């Protein structure tokens, strides 16, 4: 699996930012800062779960999991998406709603602004790291298409999480600034609710993408067309009747080909053809780790 340094960078950044946000919230009483602190804690938990998923997915196949543990990453990515929604979005929204009933904001603005600036700069560092990793994966694909077609959820979860962080920081700043400027502390509560909505929207997207990968996505049509061409080019093959494929992990695909072989071939010749075809496909597409070629009529 490719380097995941950006996840560790994001983890350190989220922990550092969470400490600074809660410190600022303690000195100012800002509910939007509390929401932002919760957001950063949830992000840190998310990074830990993703790291756990990556480590678990690298385990070798055994008698319990003959096809390997690749989908561990997809499972934990799905859990992360739900965590962002349940613990992040809902708590932030509730905190803002509570603050609307009891508006209060005291303390030094310097703490809040300083914390927001520091958090913004650290988030930019994390976002840049995740974006660089994502750009290497997507190549020339448009950004949104690359997100929806990506088979590595760890990358787009961190990336979209950082985007949500930046939006949340901007909203938190506006909540504090407008509240003091207009002498209306309801802005702070509204800002907290908006941050919760942002987290829910991002979580909804992540849940959809992670669920799709967990349920089993096929490899691209372009790859399948090339695989079919390689199969038909073999001297022993007449045609491929059906094909099935599924991602078990970002770099691991399982493939089954129902193949019609020539009638005059012996059992040994068919066996040799299967071995030959398997090597040919895996040489062209290394991520297809397991290939099952079934002779059919």
Short mmCIF file of C-alpha atoms in Angstrom, two decimals:
data_model
loop_
_atom_site.label_atom_id
_atom_site.label_comp_id
_atom_site.label_asym_id
_atom_site.label_seq_id
_atom_site.Cartn_x
_atom_site.Cartn_y
_atom_site.Cartn_z
CA UNK A 1 0.00 0.00 0.00
CA UNK A 2 1.22 3.48 -0.82
CA UNK A 3 2.66 5.81 1.81
CA UNK A 4 0.12 7.06 4.36
CA UNK A 5 2.34 9.72 5.94
CA UNK A 6 -0.40 12.31 5.39
CA UNK A 7 -2.65 10.47 7.87
CA UNK A 8 -0.03 10.70 10.63
CA UNK A 9 0.51 14.37 9.81
CA UNK A 10 -3.23 14.94 10.05
CA UNK A 11 -3.40 13.07 13.38
CA UNK A 12 -0.72 15.25 14.98
CA UNK A 13 -2.33 18.39 13.57
CA UNK A 14 -5.82 17.45 14.83
CA UNK A 15 -4.60 16.71 18.36
CA UNK A 16 -2.66 19.98 18.50
CA UNK A 17 -5.58 22.00 17.18
CA UNK A 18 -8.07 20.34 19.55
CA UNK A 19 -5.95 21.32 22.55
CA UNK A 20 -5.72 24.92 21.40
CA UNK A 21 -9.46 25.16 20.62
CA UNK A 22 -10.59 23.81 23.96
CA UNK A 23 -8.12 26.12 25.71
CA UNK A 24 -9.58 29.08 23.85
CA UNK A 25 -13.14 27.91 24.61
CA UNK A 26 -12.31 27.71 28.32
CA UNK A 27 -11.10 31.32 28.32
CA UNK A 28 -13.86 32.75 26.11
CA UNK A 29 -16.95 30.59 26.63
CA UNK A 30 -17.54 30.35 22.88
CA UNK A 31 -19.85 27.51 21.85
CA UNK A 32 -18.55 27.60 18.28
CA UNK A 33 -15.04 27.09 19.65
CA UNK A 34 -16.30 24.12 21.67
CA UNK A 35 -17.85 22.74 18.47
CA UNK A 36 -14.60 23.25 16.62
CA UNK A 37 -12.74 21.48 19.44
CA UNK A 38 -15.15 18.56 19.19
CA UNK A 39 -14.64 18.57 15.43
CA UNK A 40 -10.87 18.25 15.87
CA UNK A 41 -11.22 15.46 18.46
CA UNK A 42 -13.49 13.54 16.09
CA UNK A 43 -10.98 14.07 13.29
CA UNK A 44 -8.19 12.68 15.49
CA UNK A 45 -10.30 9.64 16.36
CA UNK A 46 -11.00 9.20 12.66
CA UNK A 47 -7.28 9.17 11.84
CA UNK A 48 -6.66 6.53 14.52
CA UNK A 49 -9.44 4.33 13.16
CA UNK A 50 -8.11 4.71 9.60
CA UNK A 51 -4.61 3.79 10.76
CA UNK A 52 -6.06 0.73 12.50
CA UNK A 53 -7.92 -0.20 9.32
CA UNK A 54 -4.77 0.12 7.22
CA UNK A 55 -2.76 -2.05 9.62
CA UNK A 56 -5.52 -4.68 9.83
CA UNK A 57 -5.94 -4.78 6.03
CA UNK A 58 -2.29 -5.78 5.59
CA UNK A 59 -2.72 -9.09 7.43
CA UNK A 60 -2.04 -12.11 5.25
CA UNK A 61 -4.88 -14.49 4.27
CA UNK A 62 -5.50 -17.38 6.64
CA UNK A 63 -8.03 -20.17 7.14
CA UNK A 64 -10.52 -17.70 8.61
CA UNK A 65 -10.14 -15.11 5.84
CA UNK A 66 -8.95 -17.00 2.73
CA UNK A 67 -9.40 -13.88 0.59
CA UNK A 68 -7.42 -11.72 2.96
CA UNK A 69 -8.21 -8.78 5.23
CA UNK A 70 -8.26 -6.02 2.60
CA UNK A 71 -11.83 -4.96 3.39
CA UNK A 72 -10.87 -4.08 6.96
CA UNK A 73 -9.93 -0.65 5.61
CA UNK A 74 -13.35 -0.27 3.96
CA UNK A 75 -15.13 -1.30 7.15
CA UNK A 76 -13.26 1.15 9.37
CA UNK A 77 -13.67 3.88 6.77
CA UNK A 78 -17.42 3.34 6.95
CA UNK A 79 -17.27 3.51 10.77
CA UNK A 80 -15.26 6.73 10.55
CA UNK A 81 -17.90 8.27 8.32
CA UNK A 82 -20.60 7.41 10.84
CA UNK A 83 -18.50 8.70 13.73
CA UNK A 84 -18.09 12.05 12.01
CA UNK A 85 -21.88 12.23 11.67
CA UNK A 86 -23.00 10.98 15.10
CA UNK A 87 -20.32 12.41 17.38
CA UNK A 88 -19.33 15.42 15.31
CA UNK A 89 -22.30 16.85 13.48
CA UNK A 90 -24.99 16.06 16.03
CA UNK A 91 -23.02 17.19 19.09
CA UNK A 92 -21.97 20.43 17.40
CA UNK A 93 -25.55 21.15 16.33
CA UNK A 94 -26.86 20.39 19.83
CA UNK A 95 -24.23 22.60 21.44
CA UNK A 96 -25.28 25.48 19.22
CA UNK A 97 -28.95 24.86 19.93
CA UNK A 98 -28.28 24.93 23.66
CA UNK A 99 -26.35 28.16 23.33
CA UNK A 100 -29.32 29.79 21.58
CA UNK A 101 -31.41 29.21 24.69
CA UNK A 102 -28.65 30.56 26.97
CA UNK A 103 -26.46 32.91 24.97
CA UNK A 104 -23.20 33.78 26.69
CA UNK A 105 -19.79 34.85 25.55
CA UNK A 106 -17.09 36.22 27.82
CA UNK A 107 -13.34 36.49 27.87
CA UNK A 108 -10.63 37.77 25.58
CA UNK A 109 -11.17 37.80 21.84
CA UNK A 110 -7.40 37.55 21.42
CA UNK A 111 -7.54 33.91 22.55
CA UNK A 112 -10.19 33.05 20.00
CA UNK A 113 -8.59 34.81 17.07
CA UNK A 114 -5.13 33.48 17.88
CA UNK A 115 -6.48 29.94 18.15
CA UNK A 116 -8.38 30.24 14.88
CA UNK A 117 -5.29 31.53 13.06
CA UNK A 118 -3.10 28.74 14.45
CA UNK A 119 -5.75 26.12 13.64
CA UNK A 120 -6.15 27.51 10.13
CA UNK A 121 -2.41 27.33 9.44
CA UNK A 122 -2.10 23.80 10.83
CA UNK A 123 -5.12 22.65 8.83
CA UNK A 124 -3.57 24.07 5.67
CA UNK A 125 -0.50 21.91 6.35
CA UNK A 126 -2.65 18.79 6.77
CA UNK A 127 -4.81 19.65 3.75
CA UNK A 128 -1.76 20.21 1.55
CA UNK A 129 -0.31 16.84 2.55
CA UNK A 130 -3.60 15.02 1.86
CA UNK A 131 -4.17 16.91 -1.38
CA UNK A 132 -0.70 16.00 -2.68
CA UNK A 133 -1.38 12.31 -1.97
CA UNK A 134 -4.80 12.54 -3.60
CA UNK A 135 -3.45 14.31 -6.69
CA UNK A 136 -0.91 11.53 -7.20
CA UNK A 137 -3.73 9.00 -7.19
CA UNK A 138 -6.19 10.86 -9.40
CA UNK A 139 -3.77 11.83 -12.17
CA UNK A 140 -5.68 13.72 -14.87
CA UNK A 141 -9.17 12.92 -13.57
CA UNK A 142 -11.42 15.81 -12.50
CA UNK A 143 -11.43 16.28 -8.73
CA UNK A 144 -15.00 15.20 -8.02
CA UNK A 145 -14.84 12.24 -10.40
CA UNK A 146 -11.64 11.10 -8.69
CA UNK A 147 -13.36 11.25 -5.29
CA UNK A 148 -16.33 9.15 -6.42
CA UNK A 149 -14.15 6.64 -8.27
CA UNK A 150 -11.35 6.36 -5.69
CA UNK A 151 -10.83 2.92 -4.16
CA UNK A 152 -8.72 4.29 -1.30
CA UNK A 153 -11.12 5.85 1.25
CA UNK A 154 -8.34 6.87 3.64
CA UNK A 155 -7.20 9.56 1.21
CA UNK A 156 -10.52 11.23 0.45
CA UNK A 157 -11.74 10.94 4.06
CA UNK A 158 -8.75 12.90 5.34
CA UNK A 159 -8.97 15.34 2.43
CA UNK A 160 -12.68 16.11 2.80
CA UNK A 161 -12.30 16.18 6.58
CA UNK A 162 -9.69 18.91 6.23
CA UNK A 163 -11.94 20.82 3.83
CA UNK A 164 -14.68 20.61 6.46
CA UNK A 165 -12.21 21.85 9.08
CA UNK A 166 -11.39 24.93 7.04
CA UNK A 167 -15.05 25.72 6.43
CA UNK A 168 -15.75 25.22 10.13
CA UNK A 169 -12.95 27.57 11.14
CA UNK A 170 -14.30 30.26 8.83
CA UNK A 171 -17.80 29.83 10.26
CA UNK A 172 -16.47 29.90 13.83
CA UNK A 173 -14.60 33.12 13.11
CA UNK A 174 -17.72 34.72 11.62
CA UNK A 175 -19.79 33.61 14.61
CA UNK A 176 -17.41 35.18 17.10
CA UNK A 177 -16.74 38.29 15.05
CA UNK A 178 -20.36 39.08 14.19
CA UNK A 179 -21.47 38.30 17.72
CA UNK A 180 -19.11 40.89 19.17
CA UNK A 181 -19.55 43.40 16.34
CA UNK A 182 -23.34 43.38 16.52
CA UNK A 183 -23.51 42.68 20.27
CA UNK A 184 -25.63 39.62 19.56
CA UNK A 185 -24.29 36.37 21.02
CA UNK A 186 -26.86 34.32 19.12
CA UNK A 187 -24.45 34.40 16.18
CA UNK A 188 -22.10 32.14 18.13
CA UNK A 189 -24.80 29.52 18.65
CA UNK A 190 -25.87 29.69 15.01
CA UNK A 191 -22.22 29.27 13.95
CA UNK A 192 -22.00 26.11 16.04
CA UNK A 193 -25.13 24.73 14.37
CA UNK A 194 -23.79 25.57 10.91
CA UNK A 195 -20.55 23.74 11.75
CA UNK A 196 -22.66 20.72 12.71
CA UNK A 197 -24.52 20.88 9.39
CA UNK A 198 -21.22 21.05 7.49
CA UNK A 199 -20.01 17.92 9.28
CA UNK A 200 -23.27 16.09 8.57
CA UNK A 201 -23.13 16.93 4.85
CA UNK A 202 -19.51 15.77 4.54
CA UNK A 203 -20.30 12.66 6.57
CA UNK A 204 -23.22 11.83 4.28
CA UNK A 205 -20.92 11.88 1.27
CA UNK A 206 -18.30 9.78 3.04
CA UNK A 207 -20.89 7.25 4.23
CA UNK A 208 -22.16 6.83 0.66
CA UNK A 209 -18.69 6.32 -0.81
CA UNK A 210 -17.47 4.04 2.00
CA UNK A 211 -20.61 1.91 1.86
CA UNK A 212 -20.19 1.42 -1.88
CA UNK A 213 -16.63 0.18 -1.39
CA UNK A 214 -17.61 -2.04 1.53
CA UNK A 215 -20.43 -3.66 -0.44
CA UNK A 216 -18.05 -4.46 -3.30
CA UNK A 217 -17.22 -2.28 -6.28
CA UNK A 218 -16.08 -3.74 -9.58
CA UNK A 219 -12.93 -2.63 -11.33
CA UNK A 220 -13.19 -0.02 -14.08
CA UNK A 221 -14.72 -0.79 -17.48
CA UNK A 222 -11.46 0.25 -19.11
CA UNK A 223 -9.54 -2.36 -17.13
CA UNK A 224 -12.15 -5.03 -17.84
CA UNK A 225 -12.03 -4.31 -21.58
CA UNK A 226 -8.26 -4.76 -21.57
CA UNK A 227 -8.56 -7.98 -19.56
CA UNK A 228 -11.11 -9.33 -22.05
CA UNK A 229 -8.79 -8.43 -24.92
CA UNK A 230 -5.88 -10.25 -23.27
CA UNK A 231 -8.06 -13.31 -22.72
CA UNK A 232 -9.37 -13.40 -26.28
CA UNK A 233 -5.83 -13.00 -27.62
CA UNK A 234 -4.78 -16.32 -26.07
CA UNK A 235 -4.58 -19.11 -28.65
CA UNK A 236 -6.64 -21.49 -26.50
CA UNK A 237 -9.55 -19.15 -25.86
CA UNK A 238 -12.65 -18.72 -28.01
CA UNK A 239 -14.34 -16.09 -25.84
CA UNK A 240 -15.07 -14.97 -22.28
CA UNK A 241 -18.70 -15.68 -21.51
CA UNK A 242 -18.99 -13.78 -18.22
CA UNK A 243 -16.69 -11.84 -15.93
CA UNK A 244 -16.94 -10.81 -12.29
CA UNK A 245 -14.60 -8.56 -10.31
CA UNK A 246 -14.51 -6.84 -6.93
CA UNK A 247 -12.14 -4.64 -4.97
CA UNK A 248 -11.01 -6.28 -1.73
CA UNK A 249 -8.79 -3.30 -0.97
CA UNK A 250 -7.32 -0.22 -2.68
CA UNK A 251 -4.62 -2.32 -4.34
CA UNK A 252 -6.32 -5.73 -4.39
CA UNK A 253 -8.86 -7.01 -6.91
CA UNK A 254 -10.43 -10.45 -7.25
CA UNK A 255 -11.43 -11.54 -10.77
CA UNK A 256 -13.42 -14.48 -12.15
CA UNK A 257 -13.64 -15.29 -15.85
CA UNK A 258 -16.10 -17.84 -17.27
CA UNK A 259 -14.10 -18.80 -20.34
CA UNK A 260 -14.95 -20.85 -23.40
CA UNK A 261 -11.90 -22.81 -24.59
CA UNK A 262 -11.42 -24.58 -27.90
CA UNK A 263 -13.06 -28.02 -28.13
CA UNK A 264 -9.99 -30.01 -29.16
CA UNK A 265 -7.90 -29.14 -26.08
CA UNK A 266 -6.88 -31.71 -23.49
CA UNK A 267 -7.29 -31.14 -19.76
CA UNK A 268 -3.57 -30.41 -19.45
CA UNK A 269 -3.70 -27.90 -22.29
CA UNK A 270 -6.59 -26.09 -20.65
CA UNK A 271 -4.69 -26.06 -17.34
CA UNK A 272 -1.63 -24.62 -19.07
CA UNK A 273 -3.79 -22.01 -20.80
CA UNK A 274 -5.32 -20.95 -17.47
CA UNK A 275 -1.86 -20.56 -15.90
CA UNK A 276 -0.60 -18.67 -18.92
CA UNK A 277 -3.59 -16.35 -19.00
CA UNK A 278 -3.36 -15.70 -15.25
CA UNK A 279 0.29 -14.63 -15.54
CA UNK A 280 -0.48 -12.44 -18.55
CA UNK A 281 -3.29 -10.59 -16.79
CA UNK A 282 -1.37 -10.14 -13.54
CA UNK A 283 1.66 -8.85 -15.39
CA UNK A 284 -0.48 -6.14 -17.00
CA UNK A 285 -2.59 -5.49 -13.88
CA UNK A 286 -0.62 -6.28 -10.68
CA UNK A 287 -3.49 -5.20 -8.43
CA UNK A 288 -5.56 -8.20 -9.65
CA UNK A 289 -4.18 -10.49 -6.96
CA UNK A 290 -6.57 -13.41 -7.33
CA UNK A 291 -7.86 -14.74 -10.65
CA UNK A 292 -10.27 -17.63 -11.10
CA UNK A 293 -10.69 -18.87 -14.66
CA UNK A 294 -13.53 -21.34 -15.05
CA UNK A 295 -13.89 -23.34 -18.30
CA UNK A 296 -17.48 -23.27 -19.56
CA UNK A 297 -19.31 -24.37 -22.69
#
